[in-house]
């Protein structure tokens, strides 16, 4: 049975409200394209109200600003308890709205208990330092929350992105206005209700569902927003940085996906490398920012690897995400499905060899076959642009030196990986590859304790890890003259 939908409005100043315009938009189930619910559609007028509420909640005398940091830890830990209490429901809601296979949704929601507690634990460890400045002075730093933050979410892992961004901003002591992706507002709304149940004071969190071009633009241009944290496309990331500079010089954290290289050396254990490389690009229907979408395979093992990769891809069970044996669900929507099919056409036209998949499955929902191209060349579109679908592109190489340069010849730099049993190959590759995370003999696993973010066009700043709250803080230097009494 489909999970009951409990929240569809905007959340502003502690109230569930309709939008000022009264407009709504439908949110869909990617499994069959059916409407799940109508959701309030916010735009500039609602963003203005939400930012005003968040600004009041950030006033120096507000309940939130007067709260001890240790109390922020308690509220966020209570939130973790509530997410765990409702984990099954949240996973079902995520799967319904996003098409994520249930097993993955359950794993992600289960892991978020640790994630929230880790980020919460940082709240009362935000500390400055005392500094031996010149002269008879006492100097120290204060680290203070930056202010009202706009958090703009993607649709590919909506609950997880919400949890990471919101808990980090709140741990730092900021107040927030959230804009969920238009395709996937439902888990963001439910999680907001849990934060309120956990005791978050009025106005600290506000949620404005709506479109990027209206609500998103209003948030990124708002003069009272001090910071934007965004996960999504490279193109919109650039627009956000421009908007940030247009008036009040907002701080920005950007996580913008990539075109991540995974290198298979000739000494790699193919029993591990083949399934891990497949998981690296087919998981979540390929809708993953760290997708291993350029797979470089050494010429000595190229044919053997391809045969095993095809066999593996053919065994991936595509279907209803609610079924426990399903490994790949539907793409998020018709537009994304067509975009991926467009890349597949482009791959064929530009001379890459399609060896399995390549087509839509059925006519209901947005299902695609796991697809593999071989003999892909670095200058082909499918080797350069983020496809965000279940398409593995395999490229041949001869030497490590050559493949490092080819791996780096991209505007992106989010993730990379190498399979090898030679420690020197691993050391050379990890040192020289330009990416925010690099895996050796594994791929895809991330942890809350380790920083996450991109080099080059893949983003700015880092999420997760001990320093994640720093991106939501300002550093203030206090310098006091020491009076000469003796
Ligand atoms: P997107 O447009 O970048 O959307 C991400 C978020 O930004 C959504 O909430 C979106 O609102 C909002 N947005 C859009 N335009 C905006 C603007 N001008 N100002 C402020 N906010 C704005 O991504 P998409 O269109 O959903 O997906 C397109 C491509 O982005 C994918 O094919 C994939 O390559 C990439 N992508 C990457 C990630 C990642 O994890 N790095 C995640 C999602 C998508 P709407 O809901 O109205 O779009
Ligand atoms: Mg969009």
XYZ file of N, CA, C and O in Angstrom, residues 34-144:
444
model
N 1.938 8.453 -12.389
C 0.686 8.915 -11.775
C 0.940 10.061 -10.786
O 2.041 10.195 -10.238
N -0.107 10.867 -10.574
C 0.009 11.984 -9.630
C -0.098 11.430 -8.207
O -1.022 10.689 -7.880
N 0.869 11.794 -7.355
C 0.797 11.375 -5.942
C -0.006 12.401 -5.156
O -0.868 12.058 -4.355
N 0.289 13.674 -5.386
C -0.366 14.740 -4.617
C -0.150 16.074 -5.311
O 0.745 16.212 -6.148
N -0.978 17.045 -4.915
C -0.771 18.426 -5.330
C -0.081 19.152 -4.191
O -0.506 19.044 -3.046
N 0.946 19.894 -4.528
C 1.784 20.527 -3.507
C 1.717 22.040 -3.700
O 1.685 22.516 -4.840
N 1.700 22.780 -2.595
C 1.669 24.246 -2.699
C 2.899 24.739 -3.444
O 4.010 24.285 -3.179
N 2.675 25.674 -4.379
C 3.788 26.190 -5.199
C 4.174 27.591 -4.755
O 3.457 28.563 -5.009
N 5.311 27.680 -4.106
C 5.771 28.989 -3.625
C 6.559 29.714 -4.695
O 7.126 29.099 -5.589
N 6.557 31.038 -4.609
C 7.448 31.830 -5.467
C 8.011 32.984 -4.648
O 8.128 32.884 -3.418
N 8.323 34.109 -5.300
C 9.047 35.178 -4.604
C 8.330 35.661 -3.340
O 8.951 35.866 -2.293
N 6.997 35.818 -3.448
C 6.242 36.343 -2.296
C 6.391 35.422 -1.079
O 6.539 35.885 0.067
N 6.394 34.123 -1.317
C 6.524 33.163 -0.214
C 7.968 33.113 0.301
O 8.196 32.981 1.507
N 8.905 33.218 -0.626
C 10.316 33.243 -0.212
C 10.559 34.467 0.670
O 11.238 34.380 1.698
N 9.967 35.609 0.312
C 10.137 36.816 1.129
C 9.619 36.586 2.549
O 10.268 36.975 3.534
N 8.450 35.940 2.665
C 7.896 35.668 4.005
C 8.788 34.688 4.766
O 9.029 34.842 5.973
N 9.263 33.672 4.055
C 10.095 32.649 4.707
C 11.418 33.247 5.181
O 11.874 32.971 6.297
N 12.035 34.079 4.333
C 13.305 34.693 4.725
C 13.080 35.647 5.903
O 13.890 35.696 6.846
N 11.969 36.371 5.876
C 11.680 37.290 6.998
C 11.530 36.504 8.310
O 12.035 36.922 9.357
N 10.861 35.354 8.240
C 10.697 34.524 9.446
C 12.054 34.012 9.924
O 12.363 34.037 11.129
N 12.875 33.564 8.961
C 14.205 33.039 9.326
C 15.083 34.155 9.893
O 15.895 33.933 10.791
N 14.879 35.364 9.377
C 15.661 36.505 9.872
C 15.248 36.846 11.313
O 16.107 37.116 12.169
N 13.942 36.821 11.566
C 13.486 37.076 12.956
C 14.038 36.009 13.896
O 14.475 36.301 15.003
N 14.028 34.769 13.417
C 14.515 33.672 14.269
C 16.023 33.755 14.490
O 16.560 33.092 15.372
N 16.703 34.570 13.674
C 18.158 34.730 13.821
C 18.508 35.992 14.621
O 19.675 36.268 14.875
N 17.499 36.751 15.033
C 17.786 37.976 15.786
C 18.564 37.631 17.063
O 18.320 36.589 17.676
N 19.442 38.521 17.488
C 20.312 38.180 18.627
C 19.554 37.818 19.889
O 20.077 37.107 20.756
N 18.308 38.291 20.000
C 17.528 37.985 21.201
C 16.530 36.848 20.997
O 15.670 36.623 21.834
N 16.600 36.173 19.877
C 15.604 35.125 19.605
C 15.857 33.900 20.474
O 16.960 33.708 21.019
N 14.804 33.081 20.570
C 14.923 31.848 21.356
C 16.094 30.993 20.838
O 16.886 30.449 21.609
N 16.209 30.922 19.530
C 17.254 30.094 18.903
C 18.646 30.626 19.206
O 19.551 29.878 19.556
N 18.822 31.959 19.112
C 20.159 32.525 19.329
C 20.549 32.482 20.798
O 21.732 32.496 21.134
N 19.539 32.429 21.673
C 19.862 32.395 23.111
C 20.052 30.963 23.625
O 20.456 30.752 24.760
N 19.771 30.016 22.763
C 19.891 28.613 23.165
C 21.367 28.221 23.301
O 22.183 28.592 22.466
N 21.695 27.462 24.348
C 23.072 26.950 24.450
C 23.341 25.997 23.292
O 22.447 25.273 22.842
N 24.594 25.953 22.880
C 24.971 25.033 21.791
C 24.633 23.589 22.170
O 24.218 22.792 21.328
N 24.783 23.259 23.440
C 24.492 21.880 23.870
C 23.007 21.549 23.671
O 22.645 20.392 23.464
N 22.160 22.579 23.707
C 20.725 22.340 23.462
C 20.463 22.079 21.977
O 19.553 21.336 21.629
N 21.264 22.696 21.124
C 21.137 22.384 19.688
C 21.477 20.907 19.448
O 20.827 20.232 18.656
N 22.499 20.433 20.165
C 22.856 19.007 20.055
C 21.652 18.156 20.453
O 21.294 17.191 19.773
N 21.000 18.551 21.546
C 19.874 17.743 22.044
C 18.721 17.721 21.050
O 18.109 16.679 20.810
N 18.401 18.880 20.482
C 17.289 18.935 19.509
C 17.608 18.046 18.304
O 16.764 17.266 17.849
N 18.846 18.143 17.814
C 19.192 17.349 16.624
C 19.235 15.851 16.953
O 18.850 15.019 16.128
N 19.664 15.512 18.153
C 19.648 14.083 18.531
C 18.220 13.565 18.668
O 17.922 12.420 18.316
N 17.343 14.425 19.156
C 15.924 14.040 19.242
C 15.371 13.831 17.817
O 14.615 12.887 17.548
N 15.793 14.715 16.919
C 15.405 14.576 15.501
C 15.871 13.211 14.965
O 15.115 12.506 14.288
N 17.112 12.829 15.298
C 17.621 11.519 14.858
C 16.725 10.401 15.402
O 16.390 9.453 14.673
N 16.312 10.526 16.664
C 15.408 9.505 17.251
C 14.122 9.398 16.417
O 13.625 8.306 16.164
N 13.586 10.558 16.026
C 12.302 10.566 15.304
C 12.452 10.011 13.887
O 11.571 9.309 13.395
N 13.593 10.320 13.242
C 13.842 9.777 11.899
C 13.932 8.246 12.002
O 13.376 7.520 11.169
N 14.585 7.777 13.040
C 14.696 6.321 13.227
C 13.324 5.717 13.528
O 12.964 4.660 12.994
N 12.541 6.400 14.351
C 11.186 5.922 14.661
C 10.367 5.728 13.379
O 9.668 4.738 13.213
N 10.491 6.695 12.444
C 9.653 6.694 11.238
C 10.415 6.240 9.989
O 9.994 6.545 8.858
N 11.536 5.535 10.186
C 12.436 5.222 9.052
C 11.713 4.495 7.922
O 11.910 4.818 6.745
N 10.873 3.535 8.262
C 10.216 2.748 7.220
C 9.286 3.644 6.379
O 9.287 3.590 5.145
N 8.535 4.503 7.057
C 7.623 5.413 6.346
C 8.416 6.367 5.436
O 8.054 6.596 4.276
N 9.502 6.924 5.969
C 10.294 7.891 5.181
C 10.884 7.194 3.954
O 10.876 7.747 2.842
N 11.371 5.965 4.141
C 11.936 5.214 3.001
C 10.852 4.958 1.953
O 11.090 5.093 0.745
N 9.653 4.624 2.395
C 8.554 4.373 1.440
C 8.196 5.650 0.677
O 7.932 5.626 -0.529
N 8.188 6.767 1.403
C 7.853 8.048 0.775
C 8.915 8.436 -0.261
O 8.600 8.900 -1.368
N 10.174 8.212 0.113
C 11.288 8.525 -0.797
C 11.191 7.668 -2.072
O 11.348 8.153 -3.187
N 10.917 6.394 -1.868
C 10.829 5.467 -2.999
C 9.654 5.839 -3.914
O 9.770 5.823 -5.139
N 8.542 6.214 -3.307
C 7.344 6.581 -4.067
C 7.579 7.822 -4.934
O 7.227 7.871 -6.109
N 8.215 8.833 -4.348
C 8.344 10.128 -5.014
C 9.549 10.187 -5.956
O 9.561 10.942 -6.929
N 10.564 9.365 -5.659
C 11.818 9.445 -6.403
C 12.071 8.224 -7.280
O 12.853 8.296 -8.232
N 11.418 7.089 -6.966
C 11.684 5.860 -7.725
C 12.896 5.103 -7.208
O 13.318 4.113 -7.810
N 13.460 5.572 -6.103
C 14.610 4.879 -5.504
C 14.186 3.475 -5.070
O 13.111 3.316 -4.491
N 15.025 2.480 -5.326
C 14.628 1.136 -4.908
C 14.568 1.099 -3.376
O 15.382 1.721 -2.690
N 13.571 0.377 -2.873
C 13.295 0.384 -1.433
C 14.532 0.026 -0.607
O 14.796 0.633 0.422
N 15.276 -0.986 -1.101
C 16.439 -1.425 -0.319
C 17.427 -0.264 -0.115
O 17.958 -0.059 0.969
N 17.632 0.504 -1.173
C 18.559 1.627 -1.072
C 17.977 2.722 -0.169
O 18.682 3.298 0.674
N 16.678 2.999 -0.341
C 16.043 4.036 0.489
C 16.141 3.646 1.972
O 16.469 4.485 2.821
N 15.901 2.378 2.263
C 15.976 1.932 3.668
C 17.397 2.066 4.207
O 17.595 2.515 5.339
N 18.382 1.700 3.378
C 19.777 1.792 3.835
C 20.154 3.254 4.100
O 20.779 3.570 5.123
N 19.758 4.136 3.184
C 20.128 5.551 3.354
C 19.467 6.152 4.589
O 20.102 6.882 5.357
N 18.196 5.847 4.786
C 17.503 6.434 5.941
C 18.075 5.847 7.241
O 18.279 6.576 8.220
N 18.383 4.546 7.215
C 18.963 3.936 8.425
C 20.309 4.595 8.748
O 20.615 4.863 9.915
N 21.098 4.892 7.719
C 22.420 5.484 7.982
C 22.309 6.921 8.475
O 23.220 7.450 9.108
N 21.164 7.549 8.209
C 21.067 8.967 8.559
C 21.016 9.180 10.073
O 21.330 10.270 10.551
N 20.668 8.155 10.833
C 20.703 8.292 12.296
C 22.130 8.662 12.738
O 22.336 9.644 13.465
N 23.109 7.892 12.247
C 24.513 8.188 12.579
C 24.925 9.545 12.016
O 25.674 10.291 12.646
N 24.450 9.835 10.806
C 24.844 11.097 10.164
C 24.376 12.292 10.988
O 25.135 13.223 11.257
N 23.108 12.265 11.394
C 22.577 13.406 12.158
C 23.343 13.550 13.472
O 23.744 14.648 13.858
N 23.569 12.426 14.141
C 24.251 12.495 15.451
C 25.686 12.999 15.305
O 26.189 13.733 16.152
N 26.345 12.596 14.239
C 27.720 13.060 14.017
C 27.723 14.589 13.835
O 28.488 15.306 14.478
N 26.848 15.060 12.954
C 26.832 16.509 12.676
C 26.352 17.276 13.911
O 26.898 18.329 14.252
N 25.368 16.716 14.618
C 24.883 17.363 15.848
C 26.012 17.499 16.860
O 26.136 18.522 17.547
N 26.858 16.482 16.931
C 27.913 16.476 17.959
C 28.913 17.612 17.757
O 29.686 17.934 18.664
N 28.912 18.215 16.572
C 29.862 19.304 16.306
C 29.387 20.632 16.889
O 30.176 21.558 17.068
N 28.086 20.723 17.196
C 27.504 22.027 17.562
C 28.187 22.654 18.769
O 28.437 23.862 18.793
N 28.498 21.855 19.792
C 29.125 22.465 20.979
C 30.644 22.284 20.989
O 31.281 22.357 22.039
N 31.188 22.063 19.787
C 32.666 22.029 19.674
C 33.151 23.118 18.722
O 34.276 23.103 18.241
N 32.266 24.080 18.468
C 32.652 25.214 17.626
C 33.410 26.182 18.521
O 32.833 26.771 19.433
N 34.707 26.290 18.301
C 35.472 27.156 19.189
C 36.519 27.936 18.427
O 37.052 27.474 17.434
N 36.798 29.114 18.920
C 37.841 29.939 18.332
C 39.164 29.648 18.996
O 39.333 28.639 19.676
N 40.118 30.581 18.813
C 41.423 30.371 19.438
C 41.909 31.675 20.042
O 41.422 32.757 19.701
N 42.869 31.562 20.946
C 43.529 32.779 21.439
C 44.801 32.943 20.618
O 45.458 31.956 20.271
N 45.104 34.207 20.293
C 46.155 34.442 19.305
C 47.224 35.384 19.872
O 46.893 36.472 20.376
N 48.497 35.004 19.769
C 49.571 35.858 20.306
C 49.897 37.006 19.352
O 50.927 36.982 18.677
N 49.000 38.007 19.295
C 49.234 39.135 18.378
C 50.320 40.042 18.944
O 50.647 39.994 20.137
N 50.865 40.899 18.072
C 51.907 41.831 18.507
C 51.336 42.870 19.477
O 50.157 43.216 19.401
N 52.182 43.419 20.338
C 51.768 44.491 21.244
C 51.132 43.949 22.506
O 50.978 42.733 22.677
N 50.730 44.851 23.400
C 50.131 44.426 24.666
C 48.631 44.262 24.453
O 47.827 45.129 24.800
N 48.300 43.172 23.856
C 46.918 42.940 23.418
C 46.513 41.521 23.780
O 47.333 40.611 23.790
N 45.204 41.391 24.050
C 44.637 40.053 24.200
C 43.723 39.845 22.990
O 42.771 40.608 22.799
N 44.024 38.828 22.168
C 43.235 38.631 20.943
C 42.724 37.193 20.870
O 43.414 36.250 21.251
N 41.511 37.094 20.431
C 40.928 35.755 20.261
C 39.916 35.796 19.122
O 39.507 36.875 18.669
N 39.512 34.599 18.658
C 38.480 34.550 17.618
C 37.199 33.955 18.172
O 37.216 33.077 19.044
N 36.096 34.464 17.649
C 34.767 33.894 17.891
C 34.291 33.319 16.571
O 34.496 33.931 15.520
N 33.670 32.160 16.624
C 33.076 31.618 15.397
C 31.570 31.698 15.544
O 31.006 31.143 16.495
N 30.945 32.414 14.625
C 29.522 32.706 14.765
C 28.739 32.299 13.521
O 29.277 32.377 12.405
